[in-house]
Amino acid sequence: MSNMYRVEMNEISKSYDGVHALKGVSLQIKPGEIHALVGENGAGKSTLMKILSGAVNKDSGTIKIDGETVNISSPKKGKELKIGIIYQEFALAQDLTVAENIFLNRLGENKGFINWSELYRKADEIIHHLGFNINSRAEVSSLSVAYQQVVEIAKALSEQVKILVLDEPTAVLAPAETRQLFDVLHKLKSNGVSIVYISHRLEEIFQISDTITTMRDGSVTGTANAKEVTPNEVIERMIGRKLTELFPKRNCPIGDEILTVKDFHNPPHFNHISFSVRKGEVLGIAGLVGSGRTEVARAIFGADPKQAGELFLEGQPINIRSPKEAVKHGIGLIPENRKEQGLVLSMSIKYNMTMSNTQKILGHFGVIKHKQEEMLADELIRTLVIKANDGNTPAEHLSGGNQQKVVVAKWFNADCKVIILDEPTRGVDVGAKIEIYNLINALAAKGLGVIVISSELIEIVGLCDRVLVMNSAEIKGVLQKNEISEKNIMEMAIGGTRNE
């Protein structure tokens, strides 16, 4: 019996309609190990983990848990084997309390009787163990996305898992919350739990993991000790080519002010916010989750109200009360939640790309010229390197990275003067990230004013010409190009002072 490994997946294969999602993949995970699984969207990571959890059945191959060959034919069987998986898309009942969600699979197991005080006590205990302060009696719908992620983790831990899979667990967490999560994972590791950690954030991968396995096109391209491999080597194994640079250089000139925000005020969300962005400039807005970054962006775009403040476009005052008016003035917003706010998932790529500027495809009497629409969509698909059969593919069938590029394409088509990108690479693999960085550079090169909001400090440092740092709904400082560093940003984000 091979007790060295908690999990042994040997020669796992899976096909969908003749397309090979996994091609003889083997993966070994030790007890008390944090094992990172990385690769581009569509590499096969999620399929492999769904097979481990029982959500998907393999076509061939074998799985051993603690040396014993097992048949994980369903999620129920996976739970019996103490396998927990936390997906990027939450599986929570929004109208139930935190405690009810944590123990959802065991409610009423004592002949239908529920000891509510005991239920809440146990839930509080688990949440406290995680290091978070969340009311176990609160409805999940009332929680922030970050706290909903914590509830998902608590739910898995309540089942005393031996194997825990986390898919993009920090995508919605602030740095302080991420550190708390890492503390929890280290505790689980010390207790012998095997952890599979899937993330597109390489800095986290190297910070948290013991072992890194890379995948590409349904195959494993390498497994290495995290201390014996470099980030560039990992990226090259993921994308299948030599990496010249993660953040492409941008040499376009920076021109006059194109958008000026003056004394935007809507407490408690943001207080007396003033700044400007220039033509050809990439302006970063950094700060912890909840600092007011997104709220300012949505107020500029007219998606949320403001109590006071003025907006100037190319020196002229404008009054934006709705997204429709923002688009009319040439201001675009790529929201942080692309699925709910950036795309109509059931509609085609073509429709999503052209909806922001239908004037380009309208003929006489307001009739859409379908041939012109298809040509425009095909051109945008080529320009943005979107992986899809054609413009008629529904947006919901694309990977996360390609969905994000469709949202970018929508604003490419809209003849914008200013574009705001809120978390433009959240949940996007490193290959797609590089392509999106190139697109951001291309927008700046066209003379647009570009505003980038990101929780990834390495992204802010690598992309931006100037950075505003927000804390507690206010701008606490402005960093020029030679001052931009993760250290300087974090100092301001956790309590700096305003630059005058």
JSON list of N, CA and C in Angstrom, two decimals, residues 124-187:
[
{"chain": "A", "resi": 124, "resn": "ASP", "atom": "N", "xyz": [-20.43, 29.41, 14.92]},
{"chain": "A", "resi": 124, "resn": "ASP", "atom": "CA", "xyz": [-19.58, 30.47, 15.47]},
{"chain": "A", "resi": 124, "resn": "ASP", "atom": "C", "xyz": [-18.18, 29.94, 15.76]},
{"chain": "A", "resi": 125, "resn": "GLU", "atom": "N", "xyz": [-18.10, 28.72, 16.24]},
{"chain": "A", "resi": 125, "resn": "GLU", "atom": "CA", "xyz": [-16.81, 28.10, 16.56]},
{"chain": "A", "resi": 125, "resn": "GLU", "atom": "C", "xyz": [-15.94, 27.95, 15.32]},
{"chain": "A", "resi": 126, "resn": "ILE", "atom": "N", "xyz": [-16.56, 27.48, 14.23]},
{"chain": "A", "resi": 126, "resn": "ILE", "atom": "CA", "xyz": [-15.81, 27.29, 12.98]},
{"chain": "A", "resi": 126, "resn": "ILE", "atom": "C", "xyz": [-15.35, 28.63, 12.42]},
{"chain": "A", "resi": 127, "resn": "ILE", "atom": "N", "xyz": [-16.26, 29.61, 12.41]},
{"chain": "A", "resi": 127, "resn": "ILE", "atom": "CA", "xyz": [-15.91, 30.93, 11.86]},
{"chain": "A", "resi": 127, "resn": "ILE", "atom": "C", "xyz": [-14.81, 31.59, 12.69]},
{"chain": "A", "resi": 128, "resn": "HIS", "atom": "N", "xyz": [-14.90, 31.43, 14.03]},
{"chain": "A", "resi": 128, "resn": "HIS", "atom": "CA", "xyz": [-13.88, 31.99, 14.92]},
{"chain": "A", "resi": 128, "resn": "HIS", "atom": "C", "xyz": [-12.53, 31.31, 14.65]},
{"chain": "A", "resi": 129, "resn": "HIS", "atom": "N", "xyz": [-12.57, 30.00, 14.43]},
{"chain": "A", "resi": 129, "resn": "HIS", "atom": "CA", "xyz": [-11.35, 29.25, 14.12]},
{"chain": "A", "resi": 129, "resn": "HIS", "atom": "C", "xyz": [-10.70, 29.76, 12.83]},
{"chain": "A", "resi": 130, "resn": "LEU", "atom": "N", "xyz": [-11.54, 30.20, 11.89]},
{"chain": "A", "resi": 130, "resn": "LEU", "atom": "CA", "xyz": [-11.03, 30.75, 10.64]},
{"chain": "A", "resi": 130, "resn": "LEU", "atom": "C", "xyz": [-10.44, 32.15, 10.83]},
{"chain": "A", "resi": 131, "resn": "GLY", "atom": "N", "xyz": [-10.78, 32.79, 11.94]},
{"chain": "A", "resi": 131, "resn": "GLY", "atom": "CA", "xyz": [-10.22, 34.12, 12.21]},
{"chain": "A", "resi": 131, "resn": "GLY", "atom": "C", "xyz": [-11.08, 35.26, 11.70]},
{"chain": "A", "resi": 132, "resn": "PHE", "atom": "N", "xyz": [-12.35, 34.98, 11.41]},
{"chain": "A", "resi": 132, "resn": "PHE", "atom": "CA", "xyz": [-13.23, 36.02, 10.87]},
{"chain": "A", "resi": 132, "resn": "PHE", "atom": "C", "xyz": [-14.36, 36.31, 11.86]},
{"chain": "A", "resi": 133, "resn": "ASN", "atom": "N", "xyz": [-14.92, 37.50, 11.74]},
{"chain": "A", "resi": 133, "resn": "ASN", "atom": "CA", "xyz": [-16.01, 37.92, 12.60]},
{"chain": "A", "resi": 133, "resn": "ASN", "atom": "C", "xyz": [-17.28, 38.06, 11.76]},
{"chain": "A", "resi": 134, "resn": "ILE", "atom": "N", "xyz": [-18.02, 36.98, 11.64]},
{"chain": "A", "resi": 134, "resn": "ILE", "atom": "CA", "xyz": [-19.24, 36.96, 10.83]},
{"chain": "A", "resi": 134, "resn": "ILE", "atom": "C", "xyz": [-20.38, 36.46, 11.71]},
{"chain": "A", "resi": 135, "resn": "ASN", "atom": "N", "xyz": [-21.51, 37.13, 11.66]},
{"chain": "A", "resi": 135, "resn": "ASN", "atom": "CA", "xyz": [-22.69, 36.73, 12.43]},
{"chain": "A", "resi": 135, "resn": "ASN", "atom": "C", "xyz": [-23.30, 35.48, 11.81]},
{"chain": "A", "resi": 136, "resn": "SER", "atom": "N", "xyz": [-23.28, 34.38, 12.55]},
{"chain": "A", "resi": 136, "resn": "SER", "atom": "CA", "xyz": [-23.78, 33.11, 12.01]},
{"chain": "A", "resi": 136, "resn": "SER", "atom": "C", "xyz": [-25.29, 33.12, 11.80]},
{"chain": "A", "resi": 137, "resn": "ARG", "atom": "N", "xyz": [-25.98, 34.12, 12.37]},
{"chain": "A", "resi": 137, "resn": "ARG", "atom": "CA", "xyz": [-27.43, 34.21, 12.21]},
{"chain": "A", "resi": 137, "resn": "ARG", "atom": "C", "xyz": [-27.84, 35.11, 11.04]},
{"chain": "A", "resi": 138, "resn": "ALA", "atom": "N", "xyz": [-26.85, 35.74, 10.41]},
{"chain": "A", "resi": 138, "resn": "ALA", "atom": "CA", "xyz": [-27.14, 36.63, 9.28]},
{"chain": "A", "resi": 138, "resn": "ALA", "atom": "C", "xyz": [-27.47, 35.82, 8.03]},
{"chain": "A", "resi": 139, "resn": "GLU", "atom": "N", "xyz": [-28.37, 36.37, 7.21]},
{"chain": "A", "resi": 139, "resn": "GLU", "atom": "CA", "xyz": [-28.63, 35.72, 5.92]},
{"chain": "A", "resi": 139, "resn": "GLU", "atom": "C", "xyz": [-27.42, 35.90, 5.01]},
{"chain": "A", "resi": 140, "resn": "VAL", "atom": "N", "xyz": [-27.10, 34.88, 4.25]},
{"chain": "A", "resi": 140, "resn": "VAL", "atom": "CA", "xyz": [-25.94, 34.93, 3.36]},
{"chain": "A", "resi": 140, "resn": "VAL", "atom": "C", "xyz": [-26.06, 36.07, 2.35]},
{"chain": "A", "resi": 141, "resn": "SER", "atom": "N", "xyz": [-27.28, 36.37, 1.92]},
{"chain": "A", "resi": 141, "resn": "SER", "atom": "CA", "xyz": [-27.50, 37.43, 0.93]},
{"chain": "A", "resi": 141, "resn": "SER", "atom": "C", "xyz": [-27.05, 38.80, 1.44]},
{"chain": "A", "resi": 142, "resn": "SER", "atom": "N", "xyz": [-26.96, 38.95, 2.77]},
{"chain": "A", "resi": 142, "resn": "SER", "atom": "CA", "xyz": [-26.57, 40.24, 3.34]},
{"chain": "A", "resi": 142, "resn": "SER", "atom": "C", "xyz": [-25.06, 40.40, 3.44]},
{"chain": "A", "resi": 143, "resn": "LEU", "atom": "N", "xyz": [-24.31, 39.34, 3.13]},
{"chain": "A", "resi": 143, "resn": "LEU", "atom": "CA", "xyz": [-22.85, 39.37, 3.28]},
{"chain": "A", "resi": 143, "resn": "LEU", "atom": "C", "xyz": [-22.16, 39.87, 2.02]},
{"chain": "A", "resi": 144, "resn": "SER", "atom": "N", "xyz": [-20.97, 40.44, 2.21]},
{"chain": "A", "resi": 144, "resn": "SER", "atom": "CA", "xyz": [-20.14, 40.80, 1.06]},
{"chain": "A", "resi": 144, "resn": "SER", "atom": "C", "xyz": [-19.68, 39.52, 0.36]},
{"chain": "A", "resi": 145, "resn": "VAL", "atom": "N", "xyz": [-19.22, 39.66, -0.87]},
{"chain": "A", "resi": 145, "resn": "VAL", "atom": "CA", "xyz": [-18.75, 38.50, -1.63]},
{"chain": "A", "resi": 145, "resn": "VAL", "atom": "C", "xyz": [-17.59, 37.83, -0.89]},
{"chain": "A", "resi": 146, "resn": "ALA", "atom": "N", "xyz": [-16.71, 38.64, -0.29]},
{"chain": "A", "resi": 146, "resn": "ALA", "atom": "CA", "xyz": [-15.56, 38.10, 0.44]},
{"chain": "A", "resi": 146, "resn": "ALA", "atom": "C", "xyz": [-16.03, 37.21, 1.60]},
{"chain": "A", "resi": 147, "resn": "TYR", "atom": "N", "xyz": [-17.03, 37.68, 2.34]},
{"chain": "A", "resi": 147, "resn": "TYR", "atom": "CA", "xyz": [-17.51, 36.89, 3.47]},
{"chain": "A", "resi": 147, "resn": "TYR", "atom": "C", "xyz": [-18.28, 35.65, 3.01]},
{"chain": "A", "resi": 148, "resn": "GLN", "atom": "N", "xyz": [-18.93, 35.72, 1.85]},
{"chain": "A", "resi": 148, "resn": "GLN", "atom": "CA", "xyz": [-19.58, 34.53, 1.31]},
{"chain": "A", "resi": 148, "resn": "GLN", "atom": "C", "xyz": [-18.52, 33.46, 1.00]},
{"chain": "A", "resi": 149, "resn": "GLN", "atom": "N", "xyz": [-17.35, 33.90, 0.54]},
{"chain": "A", "resi": 149, "resn": "GLN", "atom": "CA", "xyz": [-16.25, 32.97, 0.30]},
{"chain": "A", "resi": 149, "resn": "GLN", "atom": "C", "xyz": [-15.85, 32.28, 1.61]},
{"chain": "A", "resi": 150, "resn": "VAL", "atom": "N", "xyz": [-15.80, 33.04, 2.69]},
{"chain": "A", "resi": 150, "resn": "VAL", "atom": "CA", "xyz": [-15.44, 32.49, 4.00]},
{"chain": "A", "resi": 150, "resn": "VAL", "atom": "C", "xyz": [-16.47, 31.44, 4.43]},
{"chain": "A", "resi": 151, "resn": "VAL", "atom": "N", "xyz": [-17.76, 31.71, 4.16]},
{"chain": "A", "resi": 151, "resn": "VAL", "atom": "CA", "xyz": [-18.81, 30.75, 4.50]},
{"chain": "A", "resi": 151, "resn": "VAL", "atom": "C", "xyz": [-18.61, 29.44, 3.72]},
{"chain": "A", "resi": 152, "resn": "GLU", "atom": "N", "xyz": [-18.23, 29.55, 2.46]},
{"chain": "A", "resi": 152, "resn": "GLU", "atom": "CA", "xyz": [-17.95, 28.35, 1.66]},
{"chain": "A", "resi": 152, "resn": "GLU", "atom": "C", "xyz": [-16.83, 27.52, 2.30]},
{"chain": "A", "resi": 153, "resn": "ILE", "atom": "N", "xyz": [-15.79, 28.20, 2.75]},
{"chain": "A", "resi": 153, "resn": "ILE", "atom": "CA", "xyz": [-14.67, 27.49, 3.37]},
{"chain": "A", "resi": 153, "resn": "ILE", "atom": "C", "xyz": [-15.11, 26.85, 4.68]},
{"chain": "A", "resi": 154, "resn": "ALA", "atom": "N", "xyz": [-15.89, 27.59, 5.48]},
{"chain": "A", "resi": 154, "resn": "ALA", "atom": "CA", "xyz": [-16.40, 27.06, 6.74]},
{"chain": "A", "resi": 154, "resn": "ALA", "atom": "C", "xyz": [-17.28, 25.82, 6.51]},
{"chain": "A", "resi": 155, "resn": "LYS", "atom": "N", "xyz": [-18.05, 25.87, 5.44]},
{"chain": "A", "resi": 155, "resn": "LYS", "atom": "CA", "xyz": [-18.93, 24.74, 5.09]},
{"chain": "A", "resi": 155, "resn": "LYS", "atom": "C", "xyz": [-18.11, 23.48, 4.83]},
{"chain": "A", "resi": 156, "resn": "ALA", "atom": "N", "xyz": [-16.99, 23.64, 4.10]},
{"chain": "A", "resi": 156, "resn": "ALA", "atom": "CA", "xyz": [-16.12, 22.50, 3.81]},
{"chain": "A", "resi": 156, "resn": "ALA", "atom": "C", "xyz": [-15.45, 21.98, 5.09]},
{"chain": "A", "resi": 157, "resn": "LEU", "atom": "N", "xyz": [-14.99, 22.91, 5.94]},
{"chain": "A", "resi": 157, "resn": "LEU", "atom": "CA", "xyz": [-14.29, 22.51, 7.16]},
{"chain": "A", "resi": 157, "resn": "LEU", "atom": "C", "xyz": [-15.22, 21.83, 8.15]},
{"chain": "A", "resi": 158, "resn": "SER", "atom": "N", "xyz": [-16.53, 22.17, 8.10]},
{"chain": "A", "resi": 158, "resn": "SER", "atom": "CA", "xyz": [-17.49, 21.56, 9.02]},
{"chain": "A", "resi": 158, "resn": "SER", "atom": "C", "xyz": [-17.61, 20.06, 8.77]},
{"chain": "A", "resi": 159, "resn": "GLU", "atom": "N", "xyz": [-17.22, 19.62, 7.58]},
{"chain": "A", "resi": 159, "resn": "GLU", "atom": "CA", "xyz": [-17.31, 18.20, 7.23]},
{"chain": "A", "resi": 159, "resn": "GLU", "atom": "C", "xyz": [-15.99, 17.48, 7.47]},
{"chain": "A", "resi": 160, "resn": "GLN", "atom": "N", "xyz": [-15.05, 18.17, 8.15]},
{"chain": "A", "resi": 160, "resn": "GLN", "atom": "CA", "xyz": [-13.77, 17.57, 8.56]},
{"chain": "A", "resi": 160, "resn": "GLN", "atom": "C", "xyz": [-13.05, 16.90, 7.39]},
{"chain": "A", "resi": 161, "resn": "VAL", "atom": "N", "xyz": [-12.84, 17.67, 6.36]},
{"chain": "A", "resi": 161, "resn": "VAL", "atom": "CA", "xyz": [-12.23, 17.13, 5.14]},
{"chain": "A", "resi": 161, "resn": "VAL", "atom": "C", "xyz": [-10.78, 16.71, 5.37]},
{"chain": "A", "resi": 162, "resn": "LYS", "atom": "N", "xyz": [-10.35, 15.71, 4.62]},
{"chain": "A", "resi": 162, "resn": "LYS", "atom": "CA", "xyz": [-8.94, 15.30, 4.59]},
{"chain": "A", "resi": 162, "resn": "LYS", "atom": "C", "xyz": [-8.26, 15.87, 3.35]},
{"chain": "A", "resi": 163, "resn": "ILE", "atom": "N", "xyz": [-9.09, 16.17, 2.33]},
{"chain": "A", "resi": 163, "resn": "ILE", "atom": "CA", "xyz": [-8.59, 16.73, 1.06]},
{"chain": "A", "resi": 163, "resn": "ILE", "atom": "C", "xyz": [-9.46, 17.95, 0.75]},
{"chain": "A", "resi": 164, "resn": "LEU", "atom": "N", "xyz": [-8.83, 19.10, 0.60]},
{"chain": "A", "resi": 164, "resn": "LEU", "atom": "CA", "xyz": [-9.57, 20.33, 0.33]},
{"chain": "A", "resi": 164, "resn": "LEU", "atom": "C", "xyz": [-9.07, 20.97, -0.95]},
{"chain": "A", "resi": 165, "resn": "VAL", "atom": "N", "xyz": [-9.99, 21.20, -1.88]},
{"chain": "A", "resi": 165, "resn": "VAL", "atom": "CA", "xyz": [-9.66, 21.84, -3.17]},
{"chain": "A", "resi": 165, "resn": "VAL", "atom": "C", "xyz": [-10.24, 23.24, -3.15]},
{"chain": "A", "resi": 166, "resn": "LEU", "atom": "N", "xyz": [-9.40, 24.24, -3.43]},
{"chain": "A", "resi": 166, "resn": "LEU", "atom": "CA", "xyz": [-9.86, 25.64, -3.49]},
{"chain": "A", "resi": 166, "resn": "LEU", "atom": "C", "xyz": [-9.58, 26.19, -4.87]},
{"chain": "A", "resi": 167, "resn": "ASP", "atom": "N", "xyz": [-10.63, 26.66, -5.55]},
{"chain": "A", "resi": 167, "resn": "ASP", "atom": "CA", "xyz": [-10.52, 27.20, -6.90]},
{"chain": "A", "resi": 167, "resn": "ASP", "atom": "C", "xyz": [-10.63, 28.73, -6.83]},
{"chain": "A", "resi": 168, "resn": "GLU", "atom": "N", "xyz": [-9.53, 29.42, -7.06]},
{"chain": "A", "resi": 168, "resn": "GLU", "atom": "CA", "xyz": [-9.47, 30.89, -7.02]},
{"chain": "A", "resi": 168, "resn": "GLU", "atom": "C", "xyz": [-10.05, 31.43, -5.70]},
{"chain": "A", "resi": 169, "resn": "PRO", "atom": "N", "xyz": [-9.55, 30.96, -4.55]},
{"chain": "A", "resi": 169, "resn": "PRO", "atom": "CA", "xyz": [-10.18, 31.35, -3.28]},
{"chain": "A", "resi": 169, "resn": "PRO", "atom": "C", "xyz": [-10.00, 32.80, -2.90]},
{"chain": "A", "resi": 170, "resn": "THR", "atom": "N", "xyz": [-8.97, 33.48, -3.44]},
{"chain": "A", "resi": 170, "resn": "THR", "atom": "CA", "xyz": [-8.71, 34.86, -3.01]},
{"chain": "A", "resi": 170, "resn": "THR", "atom": "C", "xyz": [-9.17, 35.90, -4.03]},
{"chain": "A", "resi": 171, "resn": "ALA", "atom": "N", "xyz": [-9.90, 35.46, -5.06]},
{"chain": "A", "resi": 171, "resn": "ALA", "atom": "CA", "xyz": [-10.30, 36.39, -6.12]},
{"chain": "A", "resi": 171, "resn": "ALA", "atom": "C", "xyz": [-11.11, 37.56, -5.58]},
{"chain": "A", "resi": 172, "resn": "VAL", "atom": "N", "xyz": [-11.83, 37.34, -4.48]},
{"chain": "A", "resi": 172, "resn": "VAL", "atom": "CA", "xyz": [-12.70, 38.40, -3.94]},
{"chain": "A", "resi": 172, "resn": "VAL", "atom": "C", "xyz": [-12.24, 38.86, -2.57]},
{"chain": "A", "resi": 173, "resn": "LEU", "atom": "N", "xyz": [-11.04, 38.45, -2.13]},
{"chain": "A", "resi": 173, "resn": "LEU", "atom": "CA", "xyz": [-10.57, 38.80, -0.80]},
{"chain": "A", "resi": 173, "resn": "LEU", "atom": "C", "xyz": [-9.59, 39.96, -0.83]},
{"chain": "A", "resi": 174, "resn": "ALA", "atom": "N", "xyz": [-9.65, 40.80, 0.20]},
{"chain": "A", "resi": 174, "resn": "ALA", "atom": "CA", "xyz": [-8.67, 41.86, 0.38]},
{"chain": "A", "resi": 174, "resn": "ALA", "atom": "C", "xyz": [-7.38, 41.25, 0.91]},
{"chain": "A", "resi": 175, "resn": "PRO", "atom": "N", "xyz": [-6.25, 41.98, 0.81]},
{"chain": "A", "resi": 175, "resn": "PRO", "atom": "CA", "xyz": [-4.97, 41.42, 1.29]},
{"chain": "A", "resi": 175, "resn": "PRO", "atom": "C", "xyz": [-5.02, 40.91, 2.73]},
{"chain": "A", "resi": 176, "resn": "ALA", "atom": "N", "xyz": [-5.67, 41.66, 3.63]},
{"chain": "A", "resi": 176, "resn": "ALA", "atom": "CA", "xyz": [-5.73, 41.22, 5.03]},
{"chain": "A", "resi": 176, "resn": "ALA", "atom": "C", "xyz": [-6.52, 39.92, 5.15]},
{"chain": "A", "resi": 177, "resn": "GLU", "atom": "N", "xyz": [-7.62, 39.81, 4.37]},
{"chain": "A", "resi": 177, "resn": "GLU", "atom": "CA", "xyz": [-8.43, 38.59, 4.39]},
{"chain": "A", "resi": 177, "resn": "GLU", "atom": "C", "xyz": [-7.67, 37.43, 3.79]},
{"chain": "A", "resi": 178, "resn": "THR", "atom": "N", "xyz": [-6.87, 37.72, 2.76]},
{"chain": "A", "resi": 178, "resn": "THR", "atom": "CA", "xyz": [-6.04, 36.68, 2.14]},
{"chain": "A", "resi": 178, "resn": "THR", "atom": "C", "xyz": [-5.03, 36.14, 3.15]},
{"chain": "A", "resi": 179, "resn": "ARG", "atom": "N", "xyz": [-4.43, 37.04, 3.93]},
{"chain": "A", "resi": 179, "resn": "ARG", "atom": "CA", "xyz": [-3.47, 36.58, 4.94]},
{"chain": "A", "resi": 179, "resn": "ARG", "atom": "C", "xyz": [-4.16, 35.70, 5.98]},
{"chain": "A", "resi": 180, "resn": "GLN", "atom": "N", "xyz": [-5.40, 36.06, 6.35]},
{"chain": "A", "resi": 180, "resn": "GLN", "atom": "CA", "xyz": [-6.15, 35.24, 7.29]},
{"chain": "A", "resi": 180, "resn": "GLN", "atom": "C", "xyz": [-6.41, 33.85, 6.70]},
{"chain": "A", "resi": 181, "resn": "LEU", "atom": "N", "xyz": [-6.78, 33.82, 5.42]},
{"chain": "A", "resi": 181, "resn": "LEU", "atom": "CA", "xyz": [-7.03, 32.54, 4.75]},
{"chain": "A", "resi": 181, "resn": "LEU", "atom": "C", "xyz": [-5.76, 31.69, 4.74]},
{"chain": "A", "resi": 182, "resn": "PHE", "atom": "N", "xyz": [-4.62, 32.31, 4.44]},
{"chain": "A", "resi": 182, "resn": "PHE", "atom": "CA", "xyz": [-3.36, 31.57, 4.41]},
{"chain": "A", "resi": 182, "resn": "PHE", "atom": "C", "xyz": [-3.02, 31.00, 5.78]},
{"chain": "A", "resi": 183, "resn": "ASP", "atom": "N", "xyz": [-3.33, 31.76, 6.84]},
{"chain": "A", "resi": 183, "resn": "ASP", "atom": "CA", "xyz": [-3.11, 31.26, 8.20]},
{"chain": "A", "resi": 183, "resn": "ASP", "atom": "C", "xyz": [-3.94, 30.00, 8.43]},
{"chain": "A", "resi": 184, "resn": "VAL", "atom": "N", "xyz": [-5.18, 30.03, 7.95]},
{"chain": "A", "resi": 184, "resn": "VAL", "atom": "CA", "xyz": [-6.07, 28.87, 8.09]},
{"chain": "A", "resi": 184, "resn": "VAL", "atom": "C", "xyz": [-5.51, 27.67, 7.33]},
{"chain": "A", "resi": 185, "resn": "LEU", "atom": "N", "xyz": [-5.06, 27.91, 6.10]},
{"chain": "A", "resi": 185, "resn": "LEU", "atom": "CA", "xyz": [-4.52, 26.81, 5.29]},
{"chain": "A", "resi": 185, "resn": "LEU", "atom": "C", "xyz": [-3.28, 26.20, 5.93]},
{"chain": "A", "resi": 186, "resn": "HIS", "atom": "N", "xyz": [-2.44, 27.05, 6.54]},
{"chain": "A", "resi": 186, "resn": "HIS", "atom": "CA", "xyz": [-1.25, 26.52, 7.23]},
{"chain": "A", "resi": 186, "resn": "HIS", "atom": "C", "xyz": [-1.65, 25.66, 8.43]},
{"chain": "A", "resi": 187, "resn": "LYS", "atom": "N", "xyz": [-2.72, 26.06, 9.14]},
{"chain": "A", "resi": 187, "resn": "LYS", "atom": "CA", "xyz": [-3.22, 25.25, 10.26]},
{"chain": "A", "resi": 187, "resn": "LYS", "atom": "C", "xyz": [-3.71, 23.90, 9.75]}
]
